[in-house]
Coordinates of C-alpha atoms in Angstrom, one line a residue:
X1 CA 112.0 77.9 116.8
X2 CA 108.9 79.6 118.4
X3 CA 106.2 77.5 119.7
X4 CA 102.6 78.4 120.3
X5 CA 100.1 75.7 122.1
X6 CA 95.9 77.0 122.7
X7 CA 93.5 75.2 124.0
X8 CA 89.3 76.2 123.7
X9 CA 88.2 78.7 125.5
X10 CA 84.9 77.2 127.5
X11 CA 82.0 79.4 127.8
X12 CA 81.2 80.6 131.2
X13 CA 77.8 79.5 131.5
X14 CA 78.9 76.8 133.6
X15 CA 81.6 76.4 136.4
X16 CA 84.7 74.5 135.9
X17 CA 85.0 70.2 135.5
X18 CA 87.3 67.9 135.3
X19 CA 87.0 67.7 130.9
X20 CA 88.0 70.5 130.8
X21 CA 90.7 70.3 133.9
X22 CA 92.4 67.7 131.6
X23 CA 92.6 69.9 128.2
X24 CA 94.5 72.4 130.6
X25 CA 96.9 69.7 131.0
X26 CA 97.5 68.3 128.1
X27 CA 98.6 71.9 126.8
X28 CA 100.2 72.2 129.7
X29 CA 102.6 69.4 128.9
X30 CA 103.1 70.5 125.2
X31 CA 104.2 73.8 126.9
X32 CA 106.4 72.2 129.0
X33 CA 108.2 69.8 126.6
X34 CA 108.3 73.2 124.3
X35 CA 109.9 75.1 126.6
X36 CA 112.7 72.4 128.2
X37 CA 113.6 72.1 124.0
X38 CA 115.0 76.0 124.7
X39 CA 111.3 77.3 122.2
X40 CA 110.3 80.7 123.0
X41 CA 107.0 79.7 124.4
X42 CA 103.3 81.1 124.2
X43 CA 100.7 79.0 125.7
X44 CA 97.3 80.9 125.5
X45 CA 93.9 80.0 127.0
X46 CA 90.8 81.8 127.8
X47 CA 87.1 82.2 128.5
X48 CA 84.2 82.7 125.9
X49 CA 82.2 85.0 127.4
X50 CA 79.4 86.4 124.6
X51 CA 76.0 84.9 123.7
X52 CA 72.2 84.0 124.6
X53 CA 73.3 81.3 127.3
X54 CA 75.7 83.9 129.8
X55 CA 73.0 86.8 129.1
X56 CA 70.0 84.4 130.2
X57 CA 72.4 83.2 133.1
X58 CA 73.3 86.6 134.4
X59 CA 69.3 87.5 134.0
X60 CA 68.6 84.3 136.2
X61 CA 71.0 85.7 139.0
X62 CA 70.1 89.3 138.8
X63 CA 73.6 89.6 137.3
X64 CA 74.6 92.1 134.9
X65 CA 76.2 89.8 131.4
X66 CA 79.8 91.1 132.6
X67 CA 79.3 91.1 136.1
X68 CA 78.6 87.2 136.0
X69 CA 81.1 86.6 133.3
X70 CA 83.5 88.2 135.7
X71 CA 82.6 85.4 138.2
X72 CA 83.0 82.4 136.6
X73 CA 86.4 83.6 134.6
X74 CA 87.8 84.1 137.5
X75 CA 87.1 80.3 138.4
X76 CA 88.8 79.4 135.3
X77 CA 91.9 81.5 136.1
X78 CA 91.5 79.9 139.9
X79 CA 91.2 76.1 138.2
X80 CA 94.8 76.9 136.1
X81 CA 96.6 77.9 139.6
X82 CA 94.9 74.7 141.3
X83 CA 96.2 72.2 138.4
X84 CA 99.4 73.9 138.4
X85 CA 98.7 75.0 134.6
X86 CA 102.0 77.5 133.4
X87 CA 99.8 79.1 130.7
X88 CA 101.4 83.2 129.4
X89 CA 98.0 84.4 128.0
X90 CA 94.9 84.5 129.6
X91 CA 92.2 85.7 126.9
X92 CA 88.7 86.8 127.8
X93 CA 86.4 87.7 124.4
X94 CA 85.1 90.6 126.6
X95 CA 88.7 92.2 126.4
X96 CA 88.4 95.7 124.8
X97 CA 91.3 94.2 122.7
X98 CA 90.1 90.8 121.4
X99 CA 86.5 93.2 120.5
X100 CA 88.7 95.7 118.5
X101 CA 90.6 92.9 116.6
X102 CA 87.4 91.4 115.7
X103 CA 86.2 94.2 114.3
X104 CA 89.3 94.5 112.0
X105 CA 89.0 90.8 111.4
X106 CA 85.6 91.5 110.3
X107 CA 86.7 94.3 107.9
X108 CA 89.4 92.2 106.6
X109 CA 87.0 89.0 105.6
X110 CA 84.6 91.9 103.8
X111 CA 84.9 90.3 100.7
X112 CA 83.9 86.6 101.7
X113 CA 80.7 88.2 103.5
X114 CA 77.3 88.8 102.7
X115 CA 73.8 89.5 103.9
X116 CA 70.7 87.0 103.7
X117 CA 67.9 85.1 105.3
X118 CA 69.1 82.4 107.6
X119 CA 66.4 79.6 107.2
X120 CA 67.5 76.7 109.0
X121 CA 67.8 74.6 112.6
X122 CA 69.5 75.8 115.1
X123 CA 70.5 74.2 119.1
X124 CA 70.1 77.0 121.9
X125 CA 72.0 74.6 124.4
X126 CA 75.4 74.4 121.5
X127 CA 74.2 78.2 120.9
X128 CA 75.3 76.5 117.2
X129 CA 73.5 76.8 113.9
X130 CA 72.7 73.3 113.0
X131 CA 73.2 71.6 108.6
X132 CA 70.4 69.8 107.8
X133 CA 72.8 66.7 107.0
X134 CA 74.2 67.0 110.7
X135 CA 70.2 67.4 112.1
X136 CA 69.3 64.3 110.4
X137 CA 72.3 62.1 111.2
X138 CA 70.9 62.8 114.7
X139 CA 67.1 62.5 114.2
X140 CA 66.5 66.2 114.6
X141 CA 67.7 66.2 118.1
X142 CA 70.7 67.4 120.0
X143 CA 72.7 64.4 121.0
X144 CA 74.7 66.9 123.7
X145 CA 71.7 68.6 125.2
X146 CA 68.9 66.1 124.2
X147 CA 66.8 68.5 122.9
X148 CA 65.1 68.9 119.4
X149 CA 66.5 71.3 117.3
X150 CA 64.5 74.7 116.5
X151 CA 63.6 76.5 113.6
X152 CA 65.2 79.7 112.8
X153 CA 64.2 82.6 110.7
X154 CA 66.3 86.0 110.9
X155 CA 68.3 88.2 108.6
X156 CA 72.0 87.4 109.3
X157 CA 75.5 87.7 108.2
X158 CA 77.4 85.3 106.0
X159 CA 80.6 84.1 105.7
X160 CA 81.4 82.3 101.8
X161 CA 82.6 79.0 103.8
X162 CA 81.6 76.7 100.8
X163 CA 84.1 78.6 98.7
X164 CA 86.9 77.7 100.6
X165 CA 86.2 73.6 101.4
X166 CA 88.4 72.4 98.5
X167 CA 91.3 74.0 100.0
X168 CA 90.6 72.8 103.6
X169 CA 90.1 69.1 102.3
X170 CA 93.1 69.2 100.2
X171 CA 95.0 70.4 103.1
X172 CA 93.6 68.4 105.9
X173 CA 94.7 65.4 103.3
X174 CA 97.6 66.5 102.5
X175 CA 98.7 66.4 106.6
X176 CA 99.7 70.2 106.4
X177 CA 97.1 70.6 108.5
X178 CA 97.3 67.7 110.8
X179 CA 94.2 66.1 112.4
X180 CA 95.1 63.7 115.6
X181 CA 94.0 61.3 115.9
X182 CA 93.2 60.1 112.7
X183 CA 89.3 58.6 113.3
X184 CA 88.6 62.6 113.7
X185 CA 90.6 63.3 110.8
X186 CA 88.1 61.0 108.9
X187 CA 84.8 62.3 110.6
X188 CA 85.6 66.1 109.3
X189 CA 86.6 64.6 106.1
X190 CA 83.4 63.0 105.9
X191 CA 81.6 66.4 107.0
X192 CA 84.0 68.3 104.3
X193 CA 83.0 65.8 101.4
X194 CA 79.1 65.9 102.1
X195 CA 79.6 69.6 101.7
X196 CA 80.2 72.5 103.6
X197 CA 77.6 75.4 103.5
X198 CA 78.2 79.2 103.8
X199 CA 77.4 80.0 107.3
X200 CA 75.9 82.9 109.2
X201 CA 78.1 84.6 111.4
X202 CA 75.8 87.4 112.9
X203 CA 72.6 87.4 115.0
X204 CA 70.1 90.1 115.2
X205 CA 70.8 92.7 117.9
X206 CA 67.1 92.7 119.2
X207 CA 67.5 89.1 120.3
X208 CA 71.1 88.7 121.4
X209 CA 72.3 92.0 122.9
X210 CA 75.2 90.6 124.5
X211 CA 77.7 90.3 121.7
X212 CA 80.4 92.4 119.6
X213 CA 78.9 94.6 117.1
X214 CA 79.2 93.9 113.9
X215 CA 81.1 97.2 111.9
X216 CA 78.8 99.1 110.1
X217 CA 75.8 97.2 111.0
X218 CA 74.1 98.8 114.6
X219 CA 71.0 96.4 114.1
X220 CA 73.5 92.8 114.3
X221 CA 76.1 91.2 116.9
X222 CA 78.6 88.8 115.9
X223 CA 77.7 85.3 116.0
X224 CA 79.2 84.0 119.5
X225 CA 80.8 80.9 117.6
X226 CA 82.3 83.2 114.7
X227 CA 83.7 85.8 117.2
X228 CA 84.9 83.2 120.3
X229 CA 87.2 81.0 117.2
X230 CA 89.5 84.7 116.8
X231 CA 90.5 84.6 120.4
X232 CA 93.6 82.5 119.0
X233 CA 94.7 85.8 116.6
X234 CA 93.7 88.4 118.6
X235 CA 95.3 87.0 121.7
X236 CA 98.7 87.4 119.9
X237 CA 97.9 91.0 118.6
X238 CA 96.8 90.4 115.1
X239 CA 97.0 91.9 112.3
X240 CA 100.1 94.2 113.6
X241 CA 101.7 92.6 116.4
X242 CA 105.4 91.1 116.9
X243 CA 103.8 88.2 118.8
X244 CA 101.6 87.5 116.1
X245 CA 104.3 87.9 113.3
X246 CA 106.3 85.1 114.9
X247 CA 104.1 82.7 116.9
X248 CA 101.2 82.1 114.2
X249 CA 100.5 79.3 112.8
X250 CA 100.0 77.6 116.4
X251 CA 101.8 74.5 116.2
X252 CA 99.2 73.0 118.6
X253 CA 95.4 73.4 119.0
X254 CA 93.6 71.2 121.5
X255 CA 90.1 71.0 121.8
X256 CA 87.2 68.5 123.0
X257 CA 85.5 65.9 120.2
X258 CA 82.3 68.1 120.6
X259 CA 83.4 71.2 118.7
X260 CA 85.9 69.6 116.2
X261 CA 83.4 71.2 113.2
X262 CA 83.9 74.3 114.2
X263 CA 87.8 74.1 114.4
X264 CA 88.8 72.0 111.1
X265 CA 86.2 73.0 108.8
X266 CA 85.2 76.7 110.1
X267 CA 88.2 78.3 111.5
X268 CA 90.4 76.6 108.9
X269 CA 87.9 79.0 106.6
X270 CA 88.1 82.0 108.0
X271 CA 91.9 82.1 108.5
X272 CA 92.6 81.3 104.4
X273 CA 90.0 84.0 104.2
X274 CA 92.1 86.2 106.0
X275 CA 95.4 85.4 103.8
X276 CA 96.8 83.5 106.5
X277 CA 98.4 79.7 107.0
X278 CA 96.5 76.7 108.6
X279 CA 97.8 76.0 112.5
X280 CA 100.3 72.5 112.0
X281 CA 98.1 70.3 114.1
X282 CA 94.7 70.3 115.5
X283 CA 94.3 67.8 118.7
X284 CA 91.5 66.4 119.7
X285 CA 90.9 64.2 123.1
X286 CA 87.4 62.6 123.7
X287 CA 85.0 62.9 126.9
X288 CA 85.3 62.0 130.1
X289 CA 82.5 59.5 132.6
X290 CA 82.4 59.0 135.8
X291 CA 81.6 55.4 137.0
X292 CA 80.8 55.2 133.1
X293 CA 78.0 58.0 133.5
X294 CA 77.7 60.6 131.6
X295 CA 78.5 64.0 133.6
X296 CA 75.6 66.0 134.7
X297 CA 74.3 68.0 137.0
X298 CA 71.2 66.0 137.2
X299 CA 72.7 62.8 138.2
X300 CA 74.7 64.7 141.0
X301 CA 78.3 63.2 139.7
X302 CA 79.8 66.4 138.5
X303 CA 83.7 66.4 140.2
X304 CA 85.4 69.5 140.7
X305 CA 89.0 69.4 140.2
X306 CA 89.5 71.1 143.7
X307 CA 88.0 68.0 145.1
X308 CA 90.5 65.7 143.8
X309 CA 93.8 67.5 144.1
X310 CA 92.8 68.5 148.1
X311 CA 92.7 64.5 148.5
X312 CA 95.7 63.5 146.7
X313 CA 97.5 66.3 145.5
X314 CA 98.4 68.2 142.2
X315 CA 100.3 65.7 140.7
X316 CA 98.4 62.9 141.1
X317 CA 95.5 64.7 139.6
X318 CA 98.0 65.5 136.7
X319 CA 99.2 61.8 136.7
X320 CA 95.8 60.3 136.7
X321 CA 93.9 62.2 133.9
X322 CA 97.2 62.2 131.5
X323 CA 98.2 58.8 131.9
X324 CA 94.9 56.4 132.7
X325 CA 92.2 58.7 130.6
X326 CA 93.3 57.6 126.7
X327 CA 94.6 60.1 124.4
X328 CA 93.1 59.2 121.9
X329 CA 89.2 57.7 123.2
X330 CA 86.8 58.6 125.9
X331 CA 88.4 57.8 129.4
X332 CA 86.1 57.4 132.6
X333 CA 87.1 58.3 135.7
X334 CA 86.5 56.8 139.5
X335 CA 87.6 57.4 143.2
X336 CA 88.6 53.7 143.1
X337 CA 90.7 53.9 140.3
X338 CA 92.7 57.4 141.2
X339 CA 93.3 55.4 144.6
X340 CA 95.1 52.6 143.3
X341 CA 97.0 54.4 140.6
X342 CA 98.0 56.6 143.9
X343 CA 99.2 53.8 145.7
X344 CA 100.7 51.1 143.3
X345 CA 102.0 53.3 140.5
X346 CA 102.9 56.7 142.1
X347 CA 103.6 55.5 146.0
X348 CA 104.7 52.1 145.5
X349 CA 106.8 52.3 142.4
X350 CA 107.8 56.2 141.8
X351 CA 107.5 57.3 145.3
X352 CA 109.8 54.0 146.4
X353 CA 112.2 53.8 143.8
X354 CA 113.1 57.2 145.1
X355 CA 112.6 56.4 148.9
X356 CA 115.0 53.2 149.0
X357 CA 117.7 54.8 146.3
X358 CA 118.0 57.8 148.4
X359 CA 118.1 56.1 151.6
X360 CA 120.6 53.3 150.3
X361 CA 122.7 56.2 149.6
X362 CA 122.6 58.0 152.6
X363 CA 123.4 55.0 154.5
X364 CA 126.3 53.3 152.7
X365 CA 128.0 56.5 151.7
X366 CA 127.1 59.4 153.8
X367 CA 125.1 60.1 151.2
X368 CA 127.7 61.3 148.7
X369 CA 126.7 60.4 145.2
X370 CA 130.0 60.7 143.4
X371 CA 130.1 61.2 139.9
X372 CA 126.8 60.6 138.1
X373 CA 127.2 58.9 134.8
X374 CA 125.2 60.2 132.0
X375 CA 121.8 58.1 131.8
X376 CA 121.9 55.6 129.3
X377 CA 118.1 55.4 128.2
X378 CA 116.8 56.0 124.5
X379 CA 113.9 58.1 125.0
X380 CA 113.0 58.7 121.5
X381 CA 109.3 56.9 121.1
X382 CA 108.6 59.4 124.5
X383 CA 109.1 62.1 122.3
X384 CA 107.3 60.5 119.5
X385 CA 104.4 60.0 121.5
X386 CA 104.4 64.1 122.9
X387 CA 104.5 65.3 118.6
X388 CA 101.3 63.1 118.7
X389 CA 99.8 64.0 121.9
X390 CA 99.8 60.4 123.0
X391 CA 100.0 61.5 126.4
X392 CA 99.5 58.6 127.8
X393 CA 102.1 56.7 125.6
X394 CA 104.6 59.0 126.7
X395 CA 103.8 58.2 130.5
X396 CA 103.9 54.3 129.9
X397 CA 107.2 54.8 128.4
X398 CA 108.2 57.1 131.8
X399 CA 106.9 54.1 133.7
X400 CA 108.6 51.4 132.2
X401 CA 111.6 53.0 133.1
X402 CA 110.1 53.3 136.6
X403 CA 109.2 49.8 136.6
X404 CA 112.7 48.9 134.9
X405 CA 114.5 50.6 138.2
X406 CA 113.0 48.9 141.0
X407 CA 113.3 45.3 139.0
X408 CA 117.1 46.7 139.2
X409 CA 117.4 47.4 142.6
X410 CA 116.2 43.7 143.3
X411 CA 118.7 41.8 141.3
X412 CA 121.6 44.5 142.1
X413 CA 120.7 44.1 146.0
X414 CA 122.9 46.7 147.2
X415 CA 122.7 45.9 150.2
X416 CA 124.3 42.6 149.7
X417 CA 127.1 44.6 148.0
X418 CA 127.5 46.6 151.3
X419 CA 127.4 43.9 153.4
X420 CA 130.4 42.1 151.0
X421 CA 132.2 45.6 151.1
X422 CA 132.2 45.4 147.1
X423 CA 132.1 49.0 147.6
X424 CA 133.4 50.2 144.1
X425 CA 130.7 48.1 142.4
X426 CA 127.9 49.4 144.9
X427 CA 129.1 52.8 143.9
X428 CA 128.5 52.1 140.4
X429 CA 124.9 50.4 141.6
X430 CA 124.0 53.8 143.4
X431 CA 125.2 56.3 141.1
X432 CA 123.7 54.3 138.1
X433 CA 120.7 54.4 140.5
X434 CA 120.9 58.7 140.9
X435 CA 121.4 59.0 136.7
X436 CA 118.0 57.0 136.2
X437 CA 116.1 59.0 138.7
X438 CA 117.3 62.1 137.3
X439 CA 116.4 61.3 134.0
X440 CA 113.2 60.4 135.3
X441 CA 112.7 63.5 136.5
X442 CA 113.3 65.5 133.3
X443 CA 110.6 63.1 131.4
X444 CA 108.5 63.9 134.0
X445 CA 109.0 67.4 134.1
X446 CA 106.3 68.2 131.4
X447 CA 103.8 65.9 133.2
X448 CA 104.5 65.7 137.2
X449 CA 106.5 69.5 137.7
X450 CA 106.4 69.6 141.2
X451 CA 107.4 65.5 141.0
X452 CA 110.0 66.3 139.2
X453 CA 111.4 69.2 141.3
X454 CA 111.7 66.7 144.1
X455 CA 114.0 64.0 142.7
X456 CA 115.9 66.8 140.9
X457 CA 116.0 68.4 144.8
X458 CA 116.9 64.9 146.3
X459 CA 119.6 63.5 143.7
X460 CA 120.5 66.7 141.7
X461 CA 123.5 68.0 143.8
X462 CA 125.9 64.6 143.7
X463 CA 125.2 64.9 147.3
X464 CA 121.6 63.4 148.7
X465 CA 119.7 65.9 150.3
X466 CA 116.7 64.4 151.9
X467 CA 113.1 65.7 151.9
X468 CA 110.4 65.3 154.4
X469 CA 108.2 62.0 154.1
X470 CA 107.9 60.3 150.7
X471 CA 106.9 61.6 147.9
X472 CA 103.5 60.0 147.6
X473 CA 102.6 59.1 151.3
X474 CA 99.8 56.2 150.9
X475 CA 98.9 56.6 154.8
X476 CA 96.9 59.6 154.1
X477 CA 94.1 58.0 152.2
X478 CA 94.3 54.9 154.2
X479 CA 90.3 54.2 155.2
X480 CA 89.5 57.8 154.1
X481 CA 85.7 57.4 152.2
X482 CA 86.1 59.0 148.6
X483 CA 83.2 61.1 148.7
X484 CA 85.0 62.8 151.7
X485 CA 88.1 64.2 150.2
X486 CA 90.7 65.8 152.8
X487 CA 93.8 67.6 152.4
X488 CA 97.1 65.9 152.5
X489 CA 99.0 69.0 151.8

């Protein structure tokens, strides 16, 4: 069964952050999982790259729009290798491709749009048309840019949106198209019932140049919003494409809490528009604070991910933002707290469990193994917990095991068994020991790759083969200042 995971594609007037370091992931482990099932994998991401905001950046740098869109795409594709992110498509809406396929999109949704006067409220900084409900519910100003919301008048495109809100209800209800968690299922369900309006899904040309054409119609651009939401067709060739014949409906979507409208009421629209079936789930993870502070420039505590993993490492970046940021909530995030889930959860519990098994091993048998026994452990609410993106259920359930092997190894004490030459029963002890490990390793796979690698590297063989060092050595960050990251690589 084929298996296709997306996450948003951010818009490049900004360099990369951590938010959006952790929606890499969290594909990234649906990928994973996908793929060690035996699926035929696509995972696709991107960068949005039309619109007022990357035209008015380039200006401000003496950039052409491309040129700087070029730039900061490039970041993206550098923050993927960084976070060790094993993503097949990399989409950019300035692809010659994704701007043909919009077009025939375009054509293809004729009979669902129309011309007219946009009246309304619209948010330059969300570069987002703005419902009067929504604009009141938040005082007429911006809660994500803090700005009040301006008045619009142009002649614009429309897309019959209202026409297709029973259907999108009914199936957002229903659970064919799955909302996770559920308190966001509710909040579109609330925006659904108070009525969803036909929206406009073209700007005038004169005052946003930077865009795709609209077909047939020289004087408008398609709406940045409108056009960015088809990256996750045309990225798998649509309307003609093998890829897209077999990998559509995604069977995830993840995006952040900011533009769930535009994913479960608009592009749920525009795909039963175009004939074709709702993705199975839509995942949505919240923000992320540092110190409990918003992220902003202006209060100098924006984090690049670069900063992190050249302190502690990949993994630990991995392990950190999928494990102690909630799945379902806002998380915050603090130097403090990355430093003792380095050192008490990954050093003193993964990294030792593997340290003293391994050495155990290598010191009471030569470090032959023997025969492994098949691991005993029901992992079935881990796997329950990855079909609901509860990634950080799934890595309690990985640490309990973790915990569950070192409280082992003290009432086993196999070095009491060596010393009483019960050899057949420290055998047992230390092969049991290998299994867990290894199993270990294959939950972890998904979440820690390079983690994983290791233990499978160490125990994998039946015979111990050692590694350099530990795997999480706590003496690199010992009186180390966290504003001063250094590489332990």
């Amino acid at each position: 069964m084929n298996y296709y995971v997306t996450t948003s594609i951010p818009y490049v007037n900004g360099e990369p952050h951590i938010g959006f370091g952790m929606e890499l992931l969290q594909a990234d482990v649906l990928a994973r999982a996908a793929r060690q099932q035996g699926k035929p994998v696509i995972f696709s991401t991107g960068t949005d790259e039309h619109g007022s905001k990357v035209a008015e950046k380039a200006a401000e740098l003496k950039l052409a729009p491309k040129q700087f869109a070029d730039q900061i795409s490039q970041q993206y594709r550098e923050l993927q290798k960084l976070l060790n992110v094993s993503n097949d498509r990399f989409i950019r809406t300035t692809d010659q491709g994704h701007e043909q396929r919009s077009g025939i999109i375009w054509k293809n949704l004729a009979k669902d749009i129309y011309k007219g006067k946009y009246v309304g409220l619209y948010c330059t900084g969300c570069e987002a048309f703005v419902a009067e409900a929504v604009a009141k519910e938040h005082k007429g100003v911006c809660p994500h840019h803090n700005k009040p919301y301006e008045s619009l008048e142009e002649d614009n495109h429309f897309f019959k949106l209202s026409k297709y809100a029973p259907q999108i209800q009914k199936a957002i209800e229903s659970g064919t198209f799955r909302i996770v968690p559920e308190t966001r299922k509710h909040e579109i369900l609330h925006v659904i019932k108070d009525g969803l309006e036909d929206i406009s899904i073209s700007r005038p040309k004169d005052k946003i140049a930077w865009g795709v054409p609209v077909p047939g119609d020289a004087t408008q651009v398609m709406y940045v919003w409108f056009e960015a939401l088809l990256n996750y067709i045309t990225v798998l060739g649509y309307p003609e494409h093998d890829d897209f014949k077999k990998f559509w409906p995604a069977n995830v979507q993840v995006i952040g809490k900011d533009i769930l409208r535009f994913h479960a009421a608009i592009w749920p629209g525009i795909l039963l528009g175009l004939g074709l079936p709702l993705p199975e789930q839509l995942y949505i993870h919240g923000f992320i604070t540092v110190a409990n502070q918003k992220i902003s420039k202006s209060l100098g505590n924006v984090i690049h991910p670069k900063e992190i993993v050249d302190k502690y490492g990949v993994d630990a970046f991995r392990y950190y933002f999928l494990r102690h940021i909630p799945s379902y909530e806002d998380g915050d995030f603090t130097w403090e707290r990355l430093e003792a889930a380095y050192n008490n959860e990954l050093a003193n519990e993964l990294g030792n469990a593997v340290q003293r098994t391994s050495a155990m091993i290598q010191r009471y048998q030569n470090g032959i193994i023997g025969d492994i026994p098949p691991s005993e452990h029901d992992t079935a609410k881990y796997w329950e917990a990855l079909e609901k993106c509860r990634f950080d259920r799934a890595l309690d359930e990985v640490w309990d095991q973790v915990r569950g092997l070192n409280q082992y190894i003290e009432e086993e004490k196999p070095w009491q068994l060596a010393k009483a030459k019960d050899d057949e029963h420290l055998r047992e002890v230390l092969a049991y020991l290998s299994s867990a490990l290894l199993q270990i390793a294959d939950l972890l796979e998904p979440f820690l790759p390079q983690t994983a690698l290791q233990i499978r590297h160490v125990f994998g063989e039946g015979v111990i083969r050692p590694t350099k060092g530990t795997l999480f050595p706590k003496e690199v960050h010992q009186a180390k200042s966290p504003s001063s990251p250094s590489s332990n690589a």
